[in-house]
mmCIF file of C-alpha atoms (C1' of nucleotides) in Angstrom:
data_model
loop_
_atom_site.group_PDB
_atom_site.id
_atom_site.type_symbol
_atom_site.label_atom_id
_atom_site.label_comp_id
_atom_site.label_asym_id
_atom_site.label_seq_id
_atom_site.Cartn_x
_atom_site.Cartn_y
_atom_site.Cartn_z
ATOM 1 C CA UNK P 291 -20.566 10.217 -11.477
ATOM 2 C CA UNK P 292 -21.268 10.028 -15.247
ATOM 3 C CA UNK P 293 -19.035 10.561 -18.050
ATOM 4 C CA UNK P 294 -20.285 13.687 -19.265
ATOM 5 C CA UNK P 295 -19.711 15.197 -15.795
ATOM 6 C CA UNK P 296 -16.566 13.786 -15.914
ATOM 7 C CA UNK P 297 -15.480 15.122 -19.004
ATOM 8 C CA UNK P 298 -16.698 18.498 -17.927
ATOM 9 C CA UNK P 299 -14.413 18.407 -15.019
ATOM 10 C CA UNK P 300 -11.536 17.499 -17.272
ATOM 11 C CA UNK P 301 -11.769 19.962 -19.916
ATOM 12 C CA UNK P 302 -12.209 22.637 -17.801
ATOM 13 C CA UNK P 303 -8.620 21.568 -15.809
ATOM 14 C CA UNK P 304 -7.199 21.607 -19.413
ATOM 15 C CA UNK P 305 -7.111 18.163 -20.199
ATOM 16 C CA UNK P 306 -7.316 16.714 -23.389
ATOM 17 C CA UNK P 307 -10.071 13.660 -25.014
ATOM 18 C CA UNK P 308 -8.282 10.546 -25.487
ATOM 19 C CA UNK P 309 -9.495 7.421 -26.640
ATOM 20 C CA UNK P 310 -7.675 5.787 -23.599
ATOM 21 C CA UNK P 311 -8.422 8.105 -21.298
ATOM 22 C CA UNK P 312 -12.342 8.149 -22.111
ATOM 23 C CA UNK P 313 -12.355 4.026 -22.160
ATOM 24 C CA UNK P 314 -10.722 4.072 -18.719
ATOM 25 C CA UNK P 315 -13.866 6.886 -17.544
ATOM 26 C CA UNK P 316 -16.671 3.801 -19.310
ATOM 27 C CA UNK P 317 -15.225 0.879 -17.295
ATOM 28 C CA UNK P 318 -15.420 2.986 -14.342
ATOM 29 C CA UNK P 319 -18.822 4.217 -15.102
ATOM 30 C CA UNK P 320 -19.777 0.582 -16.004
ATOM 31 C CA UNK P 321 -18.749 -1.318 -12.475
ATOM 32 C CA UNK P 322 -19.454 0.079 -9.187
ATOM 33 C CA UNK P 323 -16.519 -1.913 -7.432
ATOM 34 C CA UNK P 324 -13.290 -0.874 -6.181
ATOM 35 C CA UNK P 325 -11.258 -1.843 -9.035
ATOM 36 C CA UNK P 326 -6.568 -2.047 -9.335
ATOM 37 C CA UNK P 327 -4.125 -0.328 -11.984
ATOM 38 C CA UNK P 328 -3.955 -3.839 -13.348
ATOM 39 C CA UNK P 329 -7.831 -4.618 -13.368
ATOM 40 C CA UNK P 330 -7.488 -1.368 -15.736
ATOM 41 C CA UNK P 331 -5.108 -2.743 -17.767
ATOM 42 C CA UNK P 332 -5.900 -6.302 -18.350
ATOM 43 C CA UNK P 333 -9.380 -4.821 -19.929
ATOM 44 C CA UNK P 334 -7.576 -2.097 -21.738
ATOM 45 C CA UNK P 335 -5.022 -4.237 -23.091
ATOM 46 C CA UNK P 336 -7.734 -6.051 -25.041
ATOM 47 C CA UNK P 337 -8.123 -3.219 -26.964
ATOM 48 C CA UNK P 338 -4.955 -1.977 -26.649
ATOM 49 C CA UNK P 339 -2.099 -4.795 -26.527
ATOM 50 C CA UNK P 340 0.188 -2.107 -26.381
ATOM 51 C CA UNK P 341 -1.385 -0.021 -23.462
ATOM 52 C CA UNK P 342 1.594 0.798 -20.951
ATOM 53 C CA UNK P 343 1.307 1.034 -16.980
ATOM 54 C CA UNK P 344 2.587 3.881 -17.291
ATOM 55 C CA UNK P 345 -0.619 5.783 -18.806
ATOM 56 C CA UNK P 346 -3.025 3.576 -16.651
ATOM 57 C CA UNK P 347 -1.469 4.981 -13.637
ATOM 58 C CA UNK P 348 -1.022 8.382 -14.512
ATOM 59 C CA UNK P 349 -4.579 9.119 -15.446
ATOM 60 C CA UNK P 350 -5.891 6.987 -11.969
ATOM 61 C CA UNK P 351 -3.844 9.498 -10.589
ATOM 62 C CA UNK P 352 -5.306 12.475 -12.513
ATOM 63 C CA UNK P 353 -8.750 11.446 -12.018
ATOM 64 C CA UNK P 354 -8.117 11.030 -7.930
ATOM 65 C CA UNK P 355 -6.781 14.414 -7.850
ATOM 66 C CA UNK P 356 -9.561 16.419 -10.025
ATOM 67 C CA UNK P 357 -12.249 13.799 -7.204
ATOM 68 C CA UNK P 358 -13.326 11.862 -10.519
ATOM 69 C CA UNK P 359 -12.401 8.659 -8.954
ATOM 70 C CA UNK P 360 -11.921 7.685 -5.412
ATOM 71 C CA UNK P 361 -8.865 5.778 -3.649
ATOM 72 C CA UNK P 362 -8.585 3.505 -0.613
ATOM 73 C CA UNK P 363 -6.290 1.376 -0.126
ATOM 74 C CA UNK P 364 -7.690 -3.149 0.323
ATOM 75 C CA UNK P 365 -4.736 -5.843 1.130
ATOM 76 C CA UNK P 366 -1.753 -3.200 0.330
ATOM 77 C CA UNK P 367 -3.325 -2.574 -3.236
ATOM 78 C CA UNK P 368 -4.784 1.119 -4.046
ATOM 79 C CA UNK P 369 -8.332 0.420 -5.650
ATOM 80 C CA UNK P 370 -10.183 3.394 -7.281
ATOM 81 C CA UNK P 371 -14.130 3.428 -8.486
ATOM 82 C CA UNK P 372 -16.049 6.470 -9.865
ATOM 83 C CA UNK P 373 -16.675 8.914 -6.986
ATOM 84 C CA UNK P 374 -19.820 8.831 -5.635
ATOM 85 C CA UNK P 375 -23.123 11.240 -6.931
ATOM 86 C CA UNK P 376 -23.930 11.939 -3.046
ATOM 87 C CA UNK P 377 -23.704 15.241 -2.522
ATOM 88 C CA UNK P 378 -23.350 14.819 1.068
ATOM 89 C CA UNK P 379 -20.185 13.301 2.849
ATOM 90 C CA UNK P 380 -20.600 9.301 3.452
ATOM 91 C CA UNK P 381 -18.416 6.931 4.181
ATOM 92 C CA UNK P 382 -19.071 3.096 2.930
ATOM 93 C CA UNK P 383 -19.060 -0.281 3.892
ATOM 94 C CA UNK P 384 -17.439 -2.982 1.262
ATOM 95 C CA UNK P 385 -17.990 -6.056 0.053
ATOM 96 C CA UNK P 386 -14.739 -7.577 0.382
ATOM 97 C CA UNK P 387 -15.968 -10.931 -1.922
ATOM 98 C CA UNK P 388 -17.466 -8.744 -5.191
ATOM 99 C CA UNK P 389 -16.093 -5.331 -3.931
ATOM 100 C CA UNK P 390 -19.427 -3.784 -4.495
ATOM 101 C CA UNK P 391 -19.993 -0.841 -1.946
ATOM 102 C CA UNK P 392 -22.620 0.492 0.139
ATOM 103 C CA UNK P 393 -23.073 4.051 1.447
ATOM 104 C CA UNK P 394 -23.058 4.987 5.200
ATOM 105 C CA UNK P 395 -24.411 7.982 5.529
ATOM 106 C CA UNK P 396 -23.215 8.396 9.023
ATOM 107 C CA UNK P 397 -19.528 10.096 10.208
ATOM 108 C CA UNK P 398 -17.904 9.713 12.830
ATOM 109 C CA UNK P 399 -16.225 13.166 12.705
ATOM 110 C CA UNK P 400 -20.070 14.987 13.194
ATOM 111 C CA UNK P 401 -19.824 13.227 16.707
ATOM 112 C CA UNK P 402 -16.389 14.056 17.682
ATOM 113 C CA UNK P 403 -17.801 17.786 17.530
ATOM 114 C CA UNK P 404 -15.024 19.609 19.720
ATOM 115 C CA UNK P 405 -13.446 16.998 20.755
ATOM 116 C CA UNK P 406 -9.682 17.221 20.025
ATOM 117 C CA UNK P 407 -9.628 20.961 20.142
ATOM 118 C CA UNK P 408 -6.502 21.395 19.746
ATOM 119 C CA UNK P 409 -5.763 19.235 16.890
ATOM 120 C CA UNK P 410 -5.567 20.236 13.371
ATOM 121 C CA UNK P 411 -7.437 17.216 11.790
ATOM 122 C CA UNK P 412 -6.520 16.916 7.973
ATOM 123 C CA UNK P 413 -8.361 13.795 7.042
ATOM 124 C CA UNK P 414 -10.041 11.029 8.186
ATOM 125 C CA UNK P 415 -10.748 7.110 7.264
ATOM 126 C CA UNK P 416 -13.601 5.380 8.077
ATOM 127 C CA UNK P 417 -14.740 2.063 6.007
ATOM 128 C CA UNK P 418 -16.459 -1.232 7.104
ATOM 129 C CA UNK P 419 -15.857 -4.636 5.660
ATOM 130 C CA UNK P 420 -17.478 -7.996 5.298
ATOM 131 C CA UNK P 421 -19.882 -9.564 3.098
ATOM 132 C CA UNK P 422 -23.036 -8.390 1.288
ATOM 133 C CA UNK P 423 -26.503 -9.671 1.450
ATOM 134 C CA UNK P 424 -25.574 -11.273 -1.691
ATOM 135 C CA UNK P 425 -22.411 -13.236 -1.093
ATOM 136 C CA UNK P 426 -23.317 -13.606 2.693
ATOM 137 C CA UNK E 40 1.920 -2.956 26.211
ATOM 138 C CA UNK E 41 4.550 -3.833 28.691
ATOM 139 C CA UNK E 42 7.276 -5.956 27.664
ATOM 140 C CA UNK E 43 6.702 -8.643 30.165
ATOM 141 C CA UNK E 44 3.041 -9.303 28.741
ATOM 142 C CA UNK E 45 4.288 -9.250 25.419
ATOM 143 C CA UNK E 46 6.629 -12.535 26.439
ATOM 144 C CA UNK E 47 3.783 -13.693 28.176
ATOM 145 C CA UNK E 48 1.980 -14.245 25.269
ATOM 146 C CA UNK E 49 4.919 -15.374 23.032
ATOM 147 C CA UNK E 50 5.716 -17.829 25.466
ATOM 148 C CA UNK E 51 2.075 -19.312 25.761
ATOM 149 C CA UNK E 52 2.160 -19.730 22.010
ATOM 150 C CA UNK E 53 5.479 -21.351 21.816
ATOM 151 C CA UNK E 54 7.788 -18.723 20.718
ATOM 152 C CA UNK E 55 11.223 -18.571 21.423
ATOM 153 C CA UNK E 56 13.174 -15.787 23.622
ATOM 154 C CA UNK E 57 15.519 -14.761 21.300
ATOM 155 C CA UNK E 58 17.676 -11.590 21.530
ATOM 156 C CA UNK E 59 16.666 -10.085 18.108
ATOM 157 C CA UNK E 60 12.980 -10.414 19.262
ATOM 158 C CA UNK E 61 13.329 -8.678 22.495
ATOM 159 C CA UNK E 62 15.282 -6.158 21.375
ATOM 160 C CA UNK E 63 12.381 -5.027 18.446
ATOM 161 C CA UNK E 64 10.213 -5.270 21.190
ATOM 162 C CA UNK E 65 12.361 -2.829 23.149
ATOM 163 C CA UNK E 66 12.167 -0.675 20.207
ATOM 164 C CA UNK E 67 8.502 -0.448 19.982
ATOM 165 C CA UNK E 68 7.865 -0.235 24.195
ATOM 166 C CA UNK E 69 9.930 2.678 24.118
ATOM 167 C CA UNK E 70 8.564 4.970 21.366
ATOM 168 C CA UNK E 71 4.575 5.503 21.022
ATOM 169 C CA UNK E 72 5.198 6.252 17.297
ATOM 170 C CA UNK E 73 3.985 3.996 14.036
ATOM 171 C CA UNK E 74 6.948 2.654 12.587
ATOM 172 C CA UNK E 75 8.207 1.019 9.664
ATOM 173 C CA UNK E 76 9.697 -2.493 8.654
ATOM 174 C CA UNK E 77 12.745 -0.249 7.685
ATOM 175 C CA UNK E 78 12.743 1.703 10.902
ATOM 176 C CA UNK E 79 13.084 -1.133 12.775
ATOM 177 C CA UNK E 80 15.861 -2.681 10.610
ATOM 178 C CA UNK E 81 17.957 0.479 10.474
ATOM 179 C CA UNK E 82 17.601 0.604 14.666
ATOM 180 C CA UNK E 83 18.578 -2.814 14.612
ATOM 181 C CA UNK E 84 21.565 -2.681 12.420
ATOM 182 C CA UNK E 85 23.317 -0.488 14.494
ATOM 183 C CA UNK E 86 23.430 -3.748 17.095
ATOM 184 C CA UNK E 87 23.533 -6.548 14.477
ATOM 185 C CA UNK E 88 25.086 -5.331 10.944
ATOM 186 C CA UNK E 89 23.934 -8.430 9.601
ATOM 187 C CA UNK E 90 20.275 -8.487 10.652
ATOM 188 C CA UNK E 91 18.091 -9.258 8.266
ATOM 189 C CA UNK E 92 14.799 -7.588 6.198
ATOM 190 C CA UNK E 93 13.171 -11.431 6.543
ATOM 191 C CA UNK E 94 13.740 -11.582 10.653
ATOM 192 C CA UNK E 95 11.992 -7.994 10.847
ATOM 193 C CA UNK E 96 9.415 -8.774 8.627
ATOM 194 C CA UNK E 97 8.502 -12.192 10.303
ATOM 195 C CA UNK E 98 8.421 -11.305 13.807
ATOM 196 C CA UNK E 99 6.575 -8.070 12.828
ATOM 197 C CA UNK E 100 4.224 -10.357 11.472
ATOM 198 C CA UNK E 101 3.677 -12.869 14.296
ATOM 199 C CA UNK E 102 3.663 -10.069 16.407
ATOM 200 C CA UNK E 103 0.570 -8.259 14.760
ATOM 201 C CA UNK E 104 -1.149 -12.069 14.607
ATOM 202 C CA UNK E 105 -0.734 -12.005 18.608
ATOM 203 C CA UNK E 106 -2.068 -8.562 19.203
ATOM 204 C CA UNK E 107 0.858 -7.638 20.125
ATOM 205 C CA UNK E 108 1.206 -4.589 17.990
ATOM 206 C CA UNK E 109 -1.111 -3.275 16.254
ATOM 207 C CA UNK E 110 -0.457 -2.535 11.942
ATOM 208 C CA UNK E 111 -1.947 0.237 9.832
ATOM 209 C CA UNK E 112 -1.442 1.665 6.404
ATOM 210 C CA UNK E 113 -0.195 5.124 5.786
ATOM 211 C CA UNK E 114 0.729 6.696 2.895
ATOM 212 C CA UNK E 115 1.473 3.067 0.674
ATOM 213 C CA UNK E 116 3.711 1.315 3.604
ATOM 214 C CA UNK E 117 2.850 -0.907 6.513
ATOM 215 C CA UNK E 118 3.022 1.180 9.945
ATOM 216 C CA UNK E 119 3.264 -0.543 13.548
ATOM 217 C CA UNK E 120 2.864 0.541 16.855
ATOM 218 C CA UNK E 121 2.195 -1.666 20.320
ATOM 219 C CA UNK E 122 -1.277 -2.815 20.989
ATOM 220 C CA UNK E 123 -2.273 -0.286 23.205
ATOM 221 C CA UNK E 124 -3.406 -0.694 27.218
ATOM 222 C CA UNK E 125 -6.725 0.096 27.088
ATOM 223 C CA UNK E 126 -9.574 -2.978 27.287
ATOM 224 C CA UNK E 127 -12.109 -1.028 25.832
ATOM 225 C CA UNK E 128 -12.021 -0.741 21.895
ATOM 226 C CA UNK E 129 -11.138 2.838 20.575
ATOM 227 C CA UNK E 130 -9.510 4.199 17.565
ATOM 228 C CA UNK E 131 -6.908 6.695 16.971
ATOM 229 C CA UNK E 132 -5.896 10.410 15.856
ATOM 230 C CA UNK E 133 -1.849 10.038 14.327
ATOM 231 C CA UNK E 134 -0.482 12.833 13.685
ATOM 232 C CA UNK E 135 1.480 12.941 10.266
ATOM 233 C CA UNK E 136 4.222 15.325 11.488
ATOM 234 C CA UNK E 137 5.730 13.318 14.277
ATOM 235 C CA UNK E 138 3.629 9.969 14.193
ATOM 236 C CA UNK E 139 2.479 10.187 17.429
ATOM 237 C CA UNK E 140 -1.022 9.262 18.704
ATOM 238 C CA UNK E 141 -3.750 9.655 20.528
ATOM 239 C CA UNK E 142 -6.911 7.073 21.554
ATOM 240 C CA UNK E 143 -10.061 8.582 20.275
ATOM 241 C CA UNK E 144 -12.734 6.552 22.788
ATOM 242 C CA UNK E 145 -15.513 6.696 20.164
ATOM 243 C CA UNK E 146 -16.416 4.152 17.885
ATOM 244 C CA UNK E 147 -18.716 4.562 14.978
ATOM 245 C CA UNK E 148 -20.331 1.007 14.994
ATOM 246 C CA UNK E 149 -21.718 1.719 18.137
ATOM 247 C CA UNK E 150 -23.797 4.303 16.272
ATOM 248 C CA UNK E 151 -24.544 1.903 13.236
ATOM 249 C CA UNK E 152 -26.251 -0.156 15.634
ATOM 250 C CA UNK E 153 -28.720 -2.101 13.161
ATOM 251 C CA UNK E 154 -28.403 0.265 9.863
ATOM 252 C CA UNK E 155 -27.104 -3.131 7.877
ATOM 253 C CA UNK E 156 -28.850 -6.073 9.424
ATOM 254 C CA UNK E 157 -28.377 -8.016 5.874
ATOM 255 C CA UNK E 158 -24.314 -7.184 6.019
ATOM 256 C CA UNK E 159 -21.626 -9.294 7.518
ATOM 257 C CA UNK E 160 -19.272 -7.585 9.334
ATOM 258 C CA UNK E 161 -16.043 -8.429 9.779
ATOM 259 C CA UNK E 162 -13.718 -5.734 10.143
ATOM 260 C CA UNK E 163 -13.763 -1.270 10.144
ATOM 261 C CA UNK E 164 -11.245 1.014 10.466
ATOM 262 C CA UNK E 165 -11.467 4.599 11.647
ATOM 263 C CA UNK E 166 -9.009 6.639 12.068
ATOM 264 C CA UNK E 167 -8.236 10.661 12.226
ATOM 265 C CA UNK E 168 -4.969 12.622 10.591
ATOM 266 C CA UNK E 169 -3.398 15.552 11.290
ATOM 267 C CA UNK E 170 -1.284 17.233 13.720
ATOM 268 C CA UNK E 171 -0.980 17.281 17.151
ATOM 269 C CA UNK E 172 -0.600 20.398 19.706
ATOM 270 C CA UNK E 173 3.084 19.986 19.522
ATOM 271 C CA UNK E 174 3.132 20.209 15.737
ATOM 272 C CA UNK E 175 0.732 22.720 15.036
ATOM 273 C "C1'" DT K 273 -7.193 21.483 -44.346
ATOM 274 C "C1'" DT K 274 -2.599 21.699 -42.874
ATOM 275 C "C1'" DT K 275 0.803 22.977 -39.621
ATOM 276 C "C1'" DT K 276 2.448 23.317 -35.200
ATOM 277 C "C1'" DC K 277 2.929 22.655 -30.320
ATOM 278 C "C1'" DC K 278 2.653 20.497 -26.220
ATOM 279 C "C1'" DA K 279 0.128 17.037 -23.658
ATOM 280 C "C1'" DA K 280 -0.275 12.140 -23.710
ATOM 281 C "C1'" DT K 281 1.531 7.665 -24.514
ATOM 282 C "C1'" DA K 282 4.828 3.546 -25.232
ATOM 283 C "C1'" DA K 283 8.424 0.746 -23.809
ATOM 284 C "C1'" DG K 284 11.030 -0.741 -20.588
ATOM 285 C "C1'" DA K 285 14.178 0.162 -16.850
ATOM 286 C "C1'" DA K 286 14.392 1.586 -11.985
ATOM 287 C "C1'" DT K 287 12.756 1.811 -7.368
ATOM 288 C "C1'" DG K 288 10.990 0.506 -2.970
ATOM 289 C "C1'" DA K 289 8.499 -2.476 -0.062
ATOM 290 C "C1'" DT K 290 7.770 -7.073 0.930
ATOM 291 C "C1'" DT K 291 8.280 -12.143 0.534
ATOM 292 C "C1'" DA K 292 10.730 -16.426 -0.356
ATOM 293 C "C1'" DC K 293 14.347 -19.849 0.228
ATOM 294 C "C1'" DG K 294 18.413 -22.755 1.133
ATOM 295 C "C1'" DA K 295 22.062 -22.723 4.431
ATOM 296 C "C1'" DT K 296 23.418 -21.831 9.019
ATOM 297 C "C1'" DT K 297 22.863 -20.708 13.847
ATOM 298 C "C1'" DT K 298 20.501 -20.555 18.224
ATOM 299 C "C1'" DA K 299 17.227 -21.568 22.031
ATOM 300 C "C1'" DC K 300 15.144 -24.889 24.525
ATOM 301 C "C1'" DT K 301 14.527 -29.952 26.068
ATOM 302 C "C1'" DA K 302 15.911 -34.295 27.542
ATOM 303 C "C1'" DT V 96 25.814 -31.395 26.844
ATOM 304 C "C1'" DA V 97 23.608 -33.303 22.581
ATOM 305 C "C1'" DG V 98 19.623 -33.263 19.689
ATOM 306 C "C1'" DT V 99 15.962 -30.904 17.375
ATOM 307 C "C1'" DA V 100 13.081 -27.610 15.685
ATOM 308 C "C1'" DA V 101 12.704 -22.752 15.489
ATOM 309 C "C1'" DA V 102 14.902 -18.620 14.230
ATOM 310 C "C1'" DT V 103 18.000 -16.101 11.544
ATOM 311 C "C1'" DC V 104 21.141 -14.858 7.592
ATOM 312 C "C1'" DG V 105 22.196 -13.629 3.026
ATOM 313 C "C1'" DT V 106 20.430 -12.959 -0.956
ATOM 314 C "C1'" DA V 107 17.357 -13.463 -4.737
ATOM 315 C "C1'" DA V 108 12.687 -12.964 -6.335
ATOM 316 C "C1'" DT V 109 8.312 -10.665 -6.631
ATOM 317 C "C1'" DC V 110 4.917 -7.168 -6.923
ATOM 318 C "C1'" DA V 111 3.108 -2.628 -7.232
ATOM 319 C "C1'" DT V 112 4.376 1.669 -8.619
ATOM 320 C "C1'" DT V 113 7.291 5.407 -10.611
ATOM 321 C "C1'" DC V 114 10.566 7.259 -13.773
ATOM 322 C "C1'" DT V 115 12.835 8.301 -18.319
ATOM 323 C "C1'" DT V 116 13.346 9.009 -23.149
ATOM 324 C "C1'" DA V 117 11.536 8.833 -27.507
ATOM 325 C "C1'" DT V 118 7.412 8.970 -30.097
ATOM 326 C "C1'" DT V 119 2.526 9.872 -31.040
ATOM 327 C "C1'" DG V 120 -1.751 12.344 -31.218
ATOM 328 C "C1'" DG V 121 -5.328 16.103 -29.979
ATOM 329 C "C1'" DA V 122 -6.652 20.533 -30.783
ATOM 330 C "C1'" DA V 123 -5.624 25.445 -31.635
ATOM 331 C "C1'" DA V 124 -3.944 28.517 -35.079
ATOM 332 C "C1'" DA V 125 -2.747 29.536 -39.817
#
DNA sequence: TTTTCCAATAAGAATGATTACGATTTACTA
DNA sequence: TAGTAAATCGTAATCATTCTTATTGGAAAA
């Protein structure tokens, strides 16, 4: 996802254009890996010595909610990077040395078909890890 | 998992038979549910006021390094169940209400077959949430 | 442009899960 | 039964995350 998307999404929930919140969107938009609150911080704080957790959090948390971002959680840490353009459903596999990702397009759930009939199923998780061609 | 193969395998690897250990054990070979470090401890405490967060938390541990029980993440905190029976690798539907289970025998990789010949893979995790019949 | 209002932020304390550590106790071995 | 290393206790520390109150700043209206 790009910014301008982005900031379509978020104006039309109401939200307003902040500085912070816009340099948040460009690190996202600039790297493709999973990325923590603090990541977010340390390169904000740069900027902005003064930049509290507080807002770093709060807007992750916006962003996850209006599907700007996505969440999973590596090692007990959440990690968020801009949601994918993919207009279909994927799942991905990640690099767990440079956290860059790589789309599956496969899920699991299309072969479960009617399998647990009388479940309700909410959500599902499905990630790989390991290394990339490039740290392999 | 039984109880008996659970010593089994804490006895091959040195462990001690202490009552504190067998009695978490207990806890987890009689309810199929994921549980938490605290859910243990507050079982616990009614036996042993003064057991302690770093006894649950290390023999939690050691048991999830001997495949004893099995650990997953849900909702920000550490869940653990026992390793379940079966020899063949499966996955699992929890449902959120109650925490129960139930083995899902497909696994996705089987269907990735060679989609990322480049990729190391270490690790994947799939797993389904919702509710169960009973919680429907 | 200025005023006004409410969302957004700062600063730091609070919380909740998890880990660490020195002192003490316990299980096994000889 | 005594010796020894493992296990546990009691508590403090750590780390990510959330909360709270006061202040600031974006944008709509005047």
């Amino acid at each position: 996802m790009n910014l301008t998307k982005a900031w379509g999404i978020l104006k039309e929930n109401g939200f307003k254009e902040t500085t912070k919140r816009n340099q948040i969107l460009e690190i996202f938009e600039g790297d493709e890996r999973y990325l923590t609150a603090r990541d977010i911080l340390d390169v904000m704080q740069k900027d902005y010595p003064s930049m509290s957790y507080d807002t770093v959090y709060r807007n992750l948390a916006t962003f996850v909610s209006l599907d700007i971002l996505e969440a999973t959680e590596l090692s007990g840490e959440k990690h968020f990077r801009m949601h994918c353009e993919s207009d279909h459903h994927h799942h991905h596999f990640i690099c767990m040395d440079c956290g860059k990702i790589k789309e599956i397009p496969l899920c699991p759930m299309d072969l479960l078909g009617a399998a647990l009939p009388a479940y309700e199923i909410d959500n599902h998780k499905f990630e790989i890890y390991g290394k990339c061609p490039d740290c392999k």
